[in-house]
XYZ file of C-alpha atoms in Angstrom:
573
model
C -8.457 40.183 -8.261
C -8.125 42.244 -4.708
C -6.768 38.481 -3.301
C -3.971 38.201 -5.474
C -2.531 41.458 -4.616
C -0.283 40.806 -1.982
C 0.396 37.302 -3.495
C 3.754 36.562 -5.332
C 3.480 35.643 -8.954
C 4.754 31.876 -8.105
C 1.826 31.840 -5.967
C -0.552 33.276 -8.716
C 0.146 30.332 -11.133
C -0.755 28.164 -8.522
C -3.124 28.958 -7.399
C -4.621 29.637 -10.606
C -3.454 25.999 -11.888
C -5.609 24.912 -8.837
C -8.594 26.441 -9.723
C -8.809 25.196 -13.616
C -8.360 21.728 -12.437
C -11.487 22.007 -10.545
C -13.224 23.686 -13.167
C -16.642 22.424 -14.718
C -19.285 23.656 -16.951
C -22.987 24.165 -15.161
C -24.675 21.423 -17.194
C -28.157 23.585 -17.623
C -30.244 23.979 -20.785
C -29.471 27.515 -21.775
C -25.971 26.900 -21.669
C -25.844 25.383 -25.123
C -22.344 24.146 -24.695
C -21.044 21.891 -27.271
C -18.769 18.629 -27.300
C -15.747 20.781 -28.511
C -16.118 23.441 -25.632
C -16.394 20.908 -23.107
C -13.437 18.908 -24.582
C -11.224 21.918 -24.298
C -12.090 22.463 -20.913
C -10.504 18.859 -20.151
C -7.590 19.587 -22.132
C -7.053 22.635 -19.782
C -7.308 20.409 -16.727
C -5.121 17.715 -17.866
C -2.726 20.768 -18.736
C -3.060 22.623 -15.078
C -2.062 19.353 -13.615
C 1.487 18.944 -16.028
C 2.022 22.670 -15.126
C 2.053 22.329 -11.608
C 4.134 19.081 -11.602
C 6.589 20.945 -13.866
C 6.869 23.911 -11.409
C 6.710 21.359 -8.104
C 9.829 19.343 -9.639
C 11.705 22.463 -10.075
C 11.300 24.022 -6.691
C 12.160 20.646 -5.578
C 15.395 21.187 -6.843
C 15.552 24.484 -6.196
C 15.251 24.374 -1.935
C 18.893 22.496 -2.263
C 20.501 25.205 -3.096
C 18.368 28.304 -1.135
C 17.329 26.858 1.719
C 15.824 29.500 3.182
C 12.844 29.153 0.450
C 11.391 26.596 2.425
C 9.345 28.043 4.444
C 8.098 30.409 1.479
C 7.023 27.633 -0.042
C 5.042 25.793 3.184
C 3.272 29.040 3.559
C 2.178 28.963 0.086
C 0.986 25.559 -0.216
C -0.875 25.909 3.126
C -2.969 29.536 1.882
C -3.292 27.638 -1.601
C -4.600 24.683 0.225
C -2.674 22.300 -3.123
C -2.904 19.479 -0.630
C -6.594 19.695 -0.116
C -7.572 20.181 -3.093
C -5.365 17.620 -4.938
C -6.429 14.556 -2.588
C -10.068 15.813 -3.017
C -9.755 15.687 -6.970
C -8.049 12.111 -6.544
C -10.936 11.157 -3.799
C -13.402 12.499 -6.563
C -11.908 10.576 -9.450
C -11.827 7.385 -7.397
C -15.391 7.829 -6.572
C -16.700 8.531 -10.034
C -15.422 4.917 -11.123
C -17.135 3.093 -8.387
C -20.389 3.713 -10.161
C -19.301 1.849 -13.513
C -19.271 -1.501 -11.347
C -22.694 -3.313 -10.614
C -22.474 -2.922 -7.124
C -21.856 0.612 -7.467
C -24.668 0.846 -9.796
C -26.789 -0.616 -7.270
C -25.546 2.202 -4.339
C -26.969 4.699 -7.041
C -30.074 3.737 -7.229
C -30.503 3.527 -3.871
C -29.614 6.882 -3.225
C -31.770 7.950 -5.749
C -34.802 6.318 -3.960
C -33.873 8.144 -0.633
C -34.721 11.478 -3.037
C -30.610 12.454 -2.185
C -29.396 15.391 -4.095
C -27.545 13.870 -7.243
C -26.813 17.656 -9.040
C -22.989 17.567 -8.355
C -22.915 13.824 -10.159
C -24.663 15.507 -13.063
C -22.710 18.138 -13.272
C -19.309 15.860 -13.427
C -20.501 13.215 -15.557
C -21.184 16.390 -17.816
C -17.545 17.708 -18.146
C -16.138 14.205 -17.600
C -17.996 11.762 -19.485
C -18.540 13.835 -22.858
C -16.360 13.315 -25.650
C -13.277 11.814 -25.084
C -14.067 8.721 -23.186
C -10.218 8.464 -21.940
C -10.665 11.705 -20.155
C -11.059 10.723 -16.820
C -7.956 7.932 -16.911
C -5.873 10.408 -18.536
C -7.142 13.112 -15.300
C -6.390 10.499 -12.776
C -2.888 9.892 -13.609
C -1.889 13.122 -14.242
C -3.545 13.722 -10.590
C -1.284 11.052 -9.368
C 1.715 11.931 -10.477
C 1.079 15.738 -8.934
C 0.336 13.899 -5.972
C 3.734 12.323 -6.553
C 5.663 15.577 -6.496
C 3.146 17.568 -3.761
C 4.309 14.889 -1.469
C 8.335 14.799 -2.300
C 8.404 19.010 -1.989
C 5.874 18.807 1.658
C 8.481 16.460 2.868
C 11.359 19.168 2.664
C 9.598 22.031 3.403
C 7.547 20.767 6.401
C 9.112 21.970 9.784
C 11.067 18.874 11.005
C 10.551 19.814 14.749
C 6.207 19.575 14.061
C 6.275 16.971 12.224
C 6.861 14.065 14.077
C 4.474 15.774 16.523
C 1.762 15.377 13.686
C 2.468 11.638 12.570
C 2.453 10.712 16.413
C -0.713 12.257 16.860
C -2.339 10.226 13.639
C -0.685 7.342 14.448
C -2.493 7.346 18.147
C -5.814 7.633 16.184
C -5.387 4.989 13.562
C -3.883 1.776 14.961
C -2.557 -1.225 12.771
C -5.256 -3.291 12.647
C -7.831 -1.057 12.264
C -5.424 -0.018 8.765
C -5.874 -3.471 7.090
C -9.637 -2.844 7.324
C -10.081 0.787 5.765
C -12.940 0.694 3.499
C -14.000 3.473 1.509
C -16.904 5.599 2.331
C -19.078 6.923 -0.662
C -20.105 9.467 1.382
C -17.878 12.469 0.549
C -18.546 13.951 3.371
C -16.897 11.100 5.713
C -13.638 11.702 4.082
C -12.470 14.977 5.634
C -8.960 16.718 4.747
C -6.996 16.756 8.042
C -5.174 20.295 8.503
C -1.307 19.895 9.096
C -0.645 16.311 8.756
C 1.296 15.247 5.981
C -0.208 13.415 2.896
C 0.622 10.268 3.579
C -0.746 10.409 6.754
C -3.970 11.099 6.148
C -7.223 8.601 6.049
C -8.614 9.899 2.684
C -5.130 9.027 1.217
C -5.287 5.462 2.141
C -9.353 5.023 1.723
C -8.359 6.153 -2.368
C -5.705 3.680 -2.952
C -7.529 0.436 -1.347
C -10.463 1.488 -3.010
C -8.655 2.285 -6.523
C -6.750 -1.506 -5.945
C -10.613 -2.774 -5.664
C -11.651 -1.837 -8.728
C -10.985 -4.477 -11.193
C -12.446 -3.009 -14.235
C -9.857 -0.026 -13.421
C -6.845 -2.594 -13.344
C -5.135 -0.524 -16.245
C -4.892 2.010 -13.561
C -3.361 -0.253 -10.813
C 0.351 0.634 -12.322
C 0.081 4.300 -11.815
C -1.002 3.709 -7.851
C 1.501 1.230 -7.505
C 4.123 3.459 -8.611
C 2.747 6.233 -6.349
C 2.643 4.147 -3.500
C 6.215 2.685 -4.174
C 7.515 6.491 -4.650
C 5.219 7.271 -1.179
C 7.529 5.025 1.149
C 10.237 6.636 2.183
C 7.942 9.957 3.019
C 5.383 7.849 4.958
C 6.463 8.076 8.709
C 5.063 6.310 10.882
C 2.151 5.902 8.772
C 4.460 3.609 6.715
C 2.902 0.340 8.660
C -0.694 1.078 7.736
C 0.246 1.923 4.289
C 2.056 -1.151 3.859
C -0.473 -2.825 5.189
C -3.828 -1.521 3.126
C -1.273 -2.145 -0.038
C -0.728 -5.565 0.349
C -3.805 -7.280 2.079
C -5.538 -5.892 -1.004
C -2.677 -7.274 -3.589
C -3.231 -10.740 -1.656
C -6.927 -10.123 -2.086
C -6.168 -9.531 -6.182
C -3.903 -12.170 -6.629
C -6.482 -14.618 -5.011
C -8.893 -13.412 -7.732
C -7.230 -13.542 -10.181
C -6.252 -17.369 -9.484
C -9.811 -18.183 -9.197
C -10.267 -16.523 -12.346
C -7.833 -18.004 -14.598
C -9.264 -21.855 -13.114
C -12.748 -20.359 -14.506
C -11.463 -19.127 -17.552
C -12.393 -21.196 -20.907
C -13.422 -20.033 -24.518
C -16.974 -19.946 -23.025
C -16.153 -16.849 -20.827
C -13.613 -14.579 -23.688
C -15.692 -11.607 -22.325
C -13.520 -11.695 -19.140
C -10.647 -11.009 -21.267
C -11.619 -7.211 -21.167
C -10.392 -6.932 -17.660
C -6.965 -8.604 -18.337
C -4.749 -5.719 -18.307
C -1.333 -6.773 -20.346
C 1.360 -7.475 -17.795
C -0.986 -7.177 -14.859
C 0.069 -10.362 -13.239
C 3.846 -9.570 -13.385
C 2.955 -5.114 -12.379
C 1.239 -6.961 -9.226
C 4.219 -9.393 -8.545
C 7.053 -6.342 -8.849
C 5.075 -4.379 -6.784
C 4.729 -6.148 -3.638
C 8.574 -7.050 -4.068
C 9.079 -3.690 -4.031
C 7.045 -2.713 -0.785
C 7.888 -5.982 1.062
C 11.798 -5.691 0.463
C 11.834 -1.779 1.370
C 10.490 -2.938 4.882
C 12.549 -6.406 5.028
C 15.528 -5.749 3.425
C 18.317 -4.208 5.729
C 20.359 -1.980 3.172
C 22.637 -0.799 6.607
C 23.672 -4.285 6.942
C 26.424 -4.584 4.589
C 28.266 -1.848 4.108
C 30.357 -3.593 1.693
C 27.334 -4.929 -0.290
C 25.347 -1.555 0.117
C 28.045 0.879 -0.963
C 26.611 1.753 -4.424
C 23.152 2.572 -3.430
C 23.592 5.954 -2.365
C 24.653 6.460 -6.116
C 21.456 5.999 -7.890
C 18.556 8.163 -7.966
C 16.262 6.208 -10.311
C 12.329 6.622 -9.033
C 10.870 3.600 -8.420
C 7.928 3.364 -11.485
C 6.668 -0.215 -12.566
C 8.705 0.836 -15.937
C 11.712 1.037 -14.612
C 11.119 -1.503 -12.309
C 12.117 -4.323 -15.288
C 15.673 -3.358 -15.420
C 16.778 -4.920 -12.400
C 14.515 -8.970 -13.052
C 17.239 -10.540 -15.238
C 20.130 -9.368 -13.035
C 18.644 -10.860 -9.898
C 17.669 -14.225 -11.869
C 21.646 -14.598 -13.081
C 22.444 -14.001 -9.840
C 20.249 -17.184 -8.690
C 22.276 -19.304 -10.621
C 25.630 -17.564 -10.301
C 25.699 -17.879 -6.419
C 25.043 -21.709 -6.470
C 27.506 -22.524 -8.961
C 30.280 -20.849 -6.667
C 29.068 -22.169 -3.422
C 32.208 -24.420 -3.345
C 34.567 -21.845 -4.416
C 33.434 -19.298 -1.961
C 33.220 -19.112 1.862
C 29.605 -18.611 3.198
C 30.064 -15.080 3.899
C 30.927 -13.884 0.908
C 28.507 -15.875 -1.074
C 26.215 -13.680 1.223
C 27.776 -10.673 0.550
C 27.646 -11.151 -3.295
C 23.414 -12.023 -2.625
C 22.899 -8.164 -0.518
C 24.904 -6.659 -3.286
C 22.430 -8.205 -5.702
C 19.309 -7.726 -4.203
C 20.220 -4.606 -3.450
C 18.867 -3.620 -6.898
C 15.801 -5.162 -6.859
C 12.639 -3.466 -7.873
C 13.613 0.245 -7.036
C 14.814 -0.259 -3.586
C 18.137 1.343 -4.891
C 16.163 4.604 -4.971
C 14.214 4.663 -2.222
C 16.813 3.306 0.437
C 18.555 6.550 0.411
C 15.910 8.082 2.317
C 15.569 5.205 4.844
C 17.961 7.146 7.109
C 16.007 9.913 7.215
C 12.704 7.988 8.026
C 13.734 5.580 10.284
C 15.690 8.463 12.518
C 11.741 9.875 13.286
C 11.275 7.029 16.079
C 11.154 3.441 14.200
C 8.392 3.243 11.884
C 10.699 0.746 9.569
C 11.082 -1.872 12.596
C 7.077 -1.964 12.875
C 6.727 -2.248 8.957
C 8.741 -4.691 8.811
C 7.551 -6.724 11.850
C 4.000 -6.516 10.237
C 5.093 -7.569 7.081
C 6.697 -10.464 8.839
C 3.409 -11.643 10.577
C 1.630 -10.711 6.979
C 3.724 -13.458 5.365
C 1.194 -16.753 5.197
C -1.078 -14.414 3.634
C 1.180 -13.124 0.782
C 2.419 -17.292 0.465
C -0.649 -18.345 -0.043
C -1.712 -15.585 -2.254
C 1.451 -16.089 -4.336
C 0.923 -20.164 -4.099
C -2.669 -19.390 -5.681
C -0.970 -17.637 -8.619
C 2.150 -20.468 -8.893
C -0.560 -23.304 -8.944
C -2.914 -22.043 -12.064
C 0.713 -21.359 -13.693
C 1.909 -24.573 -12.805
C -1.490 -26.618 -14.058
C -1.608 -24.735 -17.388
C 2.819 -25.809 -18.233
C 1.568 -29.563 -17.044
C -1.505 -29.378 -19.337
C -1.850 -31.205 -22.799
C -4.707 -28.691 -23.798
C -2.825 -25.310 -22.712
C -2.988 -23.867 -26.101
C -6.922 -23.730 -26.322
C -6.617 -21.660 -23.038
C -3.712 -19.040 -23.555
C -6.143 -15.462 -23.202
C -5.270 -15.304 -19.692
C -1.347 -15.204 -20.686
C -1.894 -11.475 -22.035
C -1.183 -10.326 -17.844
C 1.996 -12.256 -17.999
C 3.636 -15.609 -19.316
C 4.203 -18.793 -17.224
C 7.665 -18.187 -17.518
C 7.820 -14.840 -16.349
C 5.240 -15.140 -13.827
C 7.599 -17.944 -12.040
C 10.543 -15.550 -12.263
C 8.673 -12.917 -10.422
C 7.719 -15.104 -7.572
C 11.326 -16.786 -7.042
C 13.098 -13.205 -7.574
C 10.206 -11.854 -5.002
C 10.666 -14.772 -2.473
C 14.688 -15.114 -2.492
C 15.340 -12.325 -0.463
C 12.795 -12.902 1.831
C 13.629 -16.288 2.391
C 17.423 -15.385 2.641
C 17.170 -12.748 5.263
C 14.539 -14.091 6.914
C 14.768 -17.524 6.756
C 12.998 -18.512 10.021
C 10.405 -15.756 9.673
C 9.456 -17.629 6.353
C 9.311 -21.463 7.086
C 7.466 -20.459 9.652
C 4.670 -19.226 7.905
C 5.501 -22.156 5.132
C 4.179 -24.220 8.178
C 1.254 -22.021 9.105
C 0.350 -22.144 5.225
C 0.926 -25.781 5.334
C -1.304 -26.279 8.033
C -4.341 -24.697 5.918
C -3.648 -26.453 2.972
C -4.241 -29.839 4.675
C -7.222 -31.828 3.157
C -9.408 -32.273 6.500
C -11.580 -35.109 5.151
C -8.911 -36.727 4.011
C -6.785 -36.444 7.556
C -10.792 -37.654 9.230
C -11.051 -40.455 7.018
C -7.827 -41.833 7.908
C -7.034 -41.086 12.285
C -5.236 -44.185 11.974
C -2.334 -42.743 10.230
C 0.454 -41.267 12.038
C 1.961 -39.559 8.788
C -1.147 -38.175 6.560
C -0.818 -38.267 2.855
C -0.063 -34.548 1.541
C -2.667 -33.008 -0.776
C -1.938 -31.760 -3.896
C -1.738 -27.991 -2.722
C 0.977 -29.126 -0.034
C 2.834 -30.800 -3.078
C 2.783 -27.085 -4.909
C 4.175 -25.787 -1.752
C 7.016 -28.155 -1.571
C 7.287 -27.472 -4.755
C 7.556 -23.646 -5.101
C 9.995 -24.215 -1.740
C 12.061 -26.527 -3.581
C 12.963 -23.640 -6.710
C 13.685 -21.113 -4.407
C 18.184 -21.790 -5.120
C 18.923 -19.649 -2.378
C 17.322 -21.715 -0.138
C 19.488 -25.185 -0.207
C 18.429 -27.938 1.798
C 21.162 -28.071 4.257
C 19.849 -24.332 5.084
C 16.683 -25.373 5.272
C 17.563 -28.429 7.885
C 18.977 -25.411 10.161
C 16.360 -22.901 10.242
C 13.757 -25.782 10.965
C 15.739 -26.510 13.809
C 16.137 -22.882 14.824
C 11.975 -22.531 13.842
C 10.832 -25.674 16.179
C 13.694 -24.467 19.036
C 12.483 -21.031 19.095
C 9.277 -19.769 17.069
C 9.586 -16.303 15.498
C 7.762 -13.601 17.200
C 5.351 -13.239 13.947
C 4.029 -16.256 14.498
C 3.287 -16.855 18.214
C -0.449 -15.784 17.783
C -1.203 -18.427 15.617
C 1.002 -21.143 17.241
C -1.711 -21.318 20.212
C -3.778 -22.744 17.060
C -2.040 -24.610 14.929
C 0.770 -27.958 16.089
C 3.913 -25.345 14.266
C 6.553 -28.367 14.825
C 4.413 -31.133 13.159
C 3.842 -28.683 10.283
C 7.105 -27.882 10.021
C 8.269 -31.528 9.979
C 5.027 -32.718 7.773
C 6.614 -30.116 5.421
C 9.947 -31.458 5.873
C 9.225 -35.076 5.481
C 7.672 -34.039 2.242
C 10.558 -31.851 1.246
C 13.095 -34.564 1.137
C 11.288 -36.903 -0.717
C 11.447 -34.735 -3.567
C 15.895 -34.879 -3.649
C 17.672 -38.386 -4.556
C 19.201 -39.827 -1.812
C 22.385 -38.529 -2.839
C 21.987 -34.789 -1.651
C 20.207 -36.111 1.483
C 23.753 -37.959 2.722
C 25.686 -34.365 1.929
C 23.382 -32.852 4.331
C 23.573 -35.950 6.698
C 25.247 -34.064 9.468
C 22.612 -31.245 9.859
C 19.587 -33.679 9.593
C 21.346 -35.414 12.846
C 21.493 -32.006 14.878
C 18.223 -31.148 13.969
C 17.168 -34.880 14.748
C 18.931 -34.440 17.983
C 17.996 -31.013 18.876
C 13.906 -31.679 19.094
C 13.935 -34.822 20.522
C 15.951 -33.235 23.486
C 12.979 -30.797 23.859
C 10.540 -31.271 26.689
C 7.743 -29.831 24.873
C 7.787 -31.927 21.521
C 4.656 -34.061 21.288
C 5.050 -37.741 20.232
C 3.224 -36.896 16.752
C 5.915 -35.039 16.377
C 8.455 -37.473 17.262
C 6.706 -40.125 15.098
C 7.723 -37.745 12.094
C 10.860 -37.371 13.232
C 11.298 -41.353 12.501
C 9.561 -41.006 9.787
C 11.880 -38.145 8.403
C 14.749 -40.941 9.962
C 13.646 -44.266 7.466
C-alpha cells in the first residue's frame, strides 16, 4: 500500500479498476477453485471495465469546464499506464479467438511441438473459458467500449504542441502501403506498446482490428469494432489513412466472401448458417459508408447545406446508424421528381443537406476541423480512398450480383438462410444510399474506376475467340455493372455523358497508375455503349446535345486510338 500514498483517490480507483481486469486465478491443483469462484472473478472484470468507462465519460465532461485538470489527468493515465494495459487486454482477447479457427488450431500445435512454454494459455483458458461460455464476448466489448472513451479523454488532455510531433514521427515509420498489409503477429511479443503516441497511432491498435475483421466465426463481434473504429476517426491524425485503409481492404475482403458464400450456399451446407450473424450484410454496408463518406464527403463545402451539423452530437454506433437509411432513400426520389422545378444548384444543395446525415457523419464532422488543422491527414484519406474505389465496386458488385440472382430466381424460397444478414431489399438500399454520394461528389473519381472495374470483368476467352470484333459482347458481370450504374438516381444520364467526357479528357489522379495498364477510354466507352442500350430512345434524344460534345470532344483528341473511335460510332448508330 506504500505506492498509493502519494496517489489521489481518483487515481486509486484506477488504478485499482486496472488491476482486477487483469486478474486471473493460478490454475494449479491445490487451488481447488470452483466454477462459482471463477465466475465471480469474471463478473468483477466485466464490472472494472463499466467502472472505468463510467468515470472516463465523466472527466470527459468534466475538463470543459476546469481546464486546468488536464494535465492532472495525462499524468495519471501515463503512471497508471490505462493505455497499455487496455490495448494489451484487447490484443489478448483478439488472440485467444484465433485459436477456435482451424488454422489457428493448427499454429497451436505447432508450437506445442517446438516444446514453447504454453502456461500463460492455460492459465487464461482457466479464468476465461469456465462457466459462462459468453464471458470472453461480453470482456471484449466492454474492453472496446473503454477503449472508446480512453481514446476521446487522451485526445483532450494530450499536449497539443507534442502531439503532432508524435503522429509525424509514426507516420515516417509506417507508410500507406505498408498499412493495407498489416497482419497480425501471434507472437505477443512482436506487438510492443509504443510510449507517447496516441492510441490510434499505434501498430498493435491496427494489427487487433484487421485481425478481429478476419475472424469470421467472431462476425457477431464485427459491430462493436466497427463502431469503435467509426467513433476512432476524427481522433486518428495522420494515422487516419492507414486506418482507413486496414478497415476497408479487409471489408472488401469480407464482402467478397461472403458473395462466394451465399453462390455455395444450398440446404446441403445449413451448417454454414452458424456464422451468419443477423444483419451482418447490411452492419458491413453502413459501415464502410460511414468511413468512406467521413474521408469523401466535404461537410465545409456548403455552408448552407452544412449548417445543422454542428448541432448534433449523436456517436456514431451501427444502432444508431439506422436512423438516417430511409431519409437518404426519400431523398433519392424527392430530388429527381423536382429536377424540373429546381435550378441545378439547389437541387445540389438539397443532396449535401441530405447526405449530410448519413451514417453518423453528423457526429463526427464536428471534429474534422480540429483534425484536419494538424497538417492534412483528411486530403490523404480521402485521396486513398479515391484510388481504393475499384476495389470497394467490385466488392460491392459481388454482393449486388448474388442479391440480384436470388430476386430473378424461380427457386429463391428453398434458399432464403442466407437472408438472416440482411434482405434483398435492404441490401440494395444500402449499396445505392452508400454509392450516391460518392458518385455525386465525385463523379469522375467513380466512372473512372467503373472503367477500371469494367476492364476486369471482361470475359477474356470470349474477347480471344472473337479478334474480329471491333465491339465485344459484354459478359454478364458487365451487364450487373451497368446495371447497379443505372439505379444509382443521382446519377442521370445526361451527367453521366459529361463526366465521361471530363474522365477520357483528363483522367483522375487515382487512377493514373493503372491507366499505363488498362485502354481507360475504350472502357469507359465499352461501358457507355452498354449504358445506353439499357434507356428507350426517348431519354437518349433529351440528352442529345451532351452525347454530341462528348462525341466531339474525343474525337478532337490526338491521343484517342481508333478502337476507341470505332465505339464512338458505335455509341453514334
Amino acid at each position: 500500500m506504500a505506492s498509493f500514498k502519494s496517489m489521489s483517490f481518483l487515481e486509486v480507483i484506477v488504478t485499482t479498476c486496472l488491476y482486477y481486469i487483469r486478474s486471473f486465478y493460478p490454475s494449479l491443483p491445490q487451488s481447488r477453485l470452483n466454477d462459482e469462484e471463477v465466475q465471480g472473478n469474471q463478473k468483477v472484470r466485466i464490472l472494472s471495465c463499466n467502472i472505468l468507462c463510467l468515470i472516463l465519460s465523466e472527466l470527459s465532461s468534466t475538463i470543459k469546464k476546469v481546464s486546468t485538470l488536464s494535465g492532472y489527468l495525462n499524468e495519471m493515465l501515463t503512471r497508471s499506464k490505462a493505455q497499455q494495459i487496455v490495448l494489451h487486454s484487447i490484443v489478448s482477447s483478439v488472440y485467444s479467438f484465433q485459436f477456435e479457427s482451424s488454422e489457428s488450431s493448427n499454429l497451436n500445435k505447432e508450437a506445442s511441438d517446438k516444446n514453447e512454454d504454453i502456461f500463460p494459455d492455460t492459465i487464461i483458458d482457466f479464468n476465461e473459458k469456465t462457466g459462462s461460455s459468453g464471458f470472453q464476448e461480453d470482456m471484449q466489448k466492454s474492453l472496446l467500449k473503454l477503449l472508446e472513451q480512453l481514446m476521446m479523454i487522451e485526445s483532450k488532455v494530450s499536449p497539443k504542441e507534442n502531439q503532432t510531433e508524435k503522429n509525424i514521427a509514426q507516420s515516417k515509420k509506417d507508410t500507406d502501403s505498408r498499412s493495407a498489409r498489416i497482419r497480425f503477429q501471434p507472437r505477443m511479443s512482436s506487438l510492443k506498446y509504443c510510449p507517447n503516441i496516441l492510441i490510434p497511432s499505434q501498430s498493435m491498435f491496427l494489427s487487433a482490428i484487421q485481425t478481429a475483421l478476419q475472424q469470421s466465426h467472431k462476425s457477431s463481434l464485427h459491430s462493436n469494432w466497427l463502431s469503435l473504429v467509426e467513433s476512432t476517426l476524427p481522433y486518428a491524425g495522420r494515422s487516419l489513412t492507414r486506418l482507413v485503409v486496414c478497415v476497408i481492404s479487409q471489408l472488401c475482403h469480407n464482402l467478397a466472401d461472403i458473395a462466394l458464400k451465399i453462390e455455395q450456399f444450398d440446404d446441403s451446407n445449413l451448417a454454414n448458417t452458424e456464422v451468419m450473424q443477423p444483419n451482418y450484410l447490411i452492419i458491413i454496408l453502413k459501415g464502410m459508408a460511414t468511413i468512406c463518406h467521413y474521408c469523401l464527403i466535404d461537410n465545409d463545402s456548403n455552408d448552407s447545406g452544412y449548417s445543422s451539423l454542428s448541432q448534433s452530437s449523436l456517436t456514431p454506433t451501427t444502432s444508431n446508424l439506422n436512423t438516417s437509411s430511409s431519409t437518404v432513400a426519400s431523398a433519392h426520389s424527392s430530388v429527381t421528381t423536382s429536377t424540373s422545378s429546381t435550378g441545378p444548384l439547389q437541387v445540389i444543395s438539397s443532396l449535401f443537406n441530405v447526405f449530410s446525415n448519413v451514417d453518423g457523419i453528423s457526429y463526427i464532422s464536428q471534429h474534422r476541423e480540429s483534425s484536419t488543422n494538424n497538417g492534412d491527414p483528411l486530403a490523404s484519406s480521402r485521396r486513398t480512398i479515391l484510388s481504393h474505389l475499384p476495389r470497394v465496386l467490385s466488392s460491392i458488385l459481388s454482393i449486388w450480383k448474388v442479391v440480384s440472382a436470388f430476386e430473378s430466381s424461380e427457386d429463391s424460397n428453398n434458399h432464403y438462410g442466407w437472408q438472416i444478414m440482411g434482405t434483398a431489399k435492404d441490401i440494395k438500399k444500402n449499396i445505392l444510399e452508400f454509392l450516391s454520394p460518392i458518385s455525386l461528389l465525385h463523379s469522375s473519381n467513380f466512372l473512372g474506376a467503373v472503367a477500371i472495374v469494367w476492364h476486369d470483368l471482361r470475359d477474356t476467352k470470349a474477347v480471344k475467340d472473337n479478334r474480329r470484333s471491333v465491339v465485344p459482347n459484354i459478359s454478364s458481370n458487365q451487364s450487373l455493372l451497368v446495371e447497379l450504374i443505372s439505379s444509382i438516381r443521382v446519377l442521370p444520364m445526361e451527367s453521366v455523358f459529361q463526366t465521361v467526357r471530363q474522365v477520357i479528357k483528363s483522367p483522375p489522379a487515382s487512377i493514373h497508375p493503372r491507366k499505363k495498364h488498362i485502354p481507360l477510354e475504350v472502357s469507359m466507352l465499352q461501358f457507355l455503349l452498354a449504358y445506353i442500350r439499357i434507356f428507350p430512345g426517348s431519354q437518349l434524344l433529351e440528352c442529345w446535345k451532351s452525347l454530341l460534345v462528348l462525341l466531339k470532344d474525343v474525337l478532337n483528341i490526338p491521343s484517342t486510338s481508333p478502337l476507341a473511335q470505332f465505339h464512338l460510332l458505335a455509341i453514334l448508330h
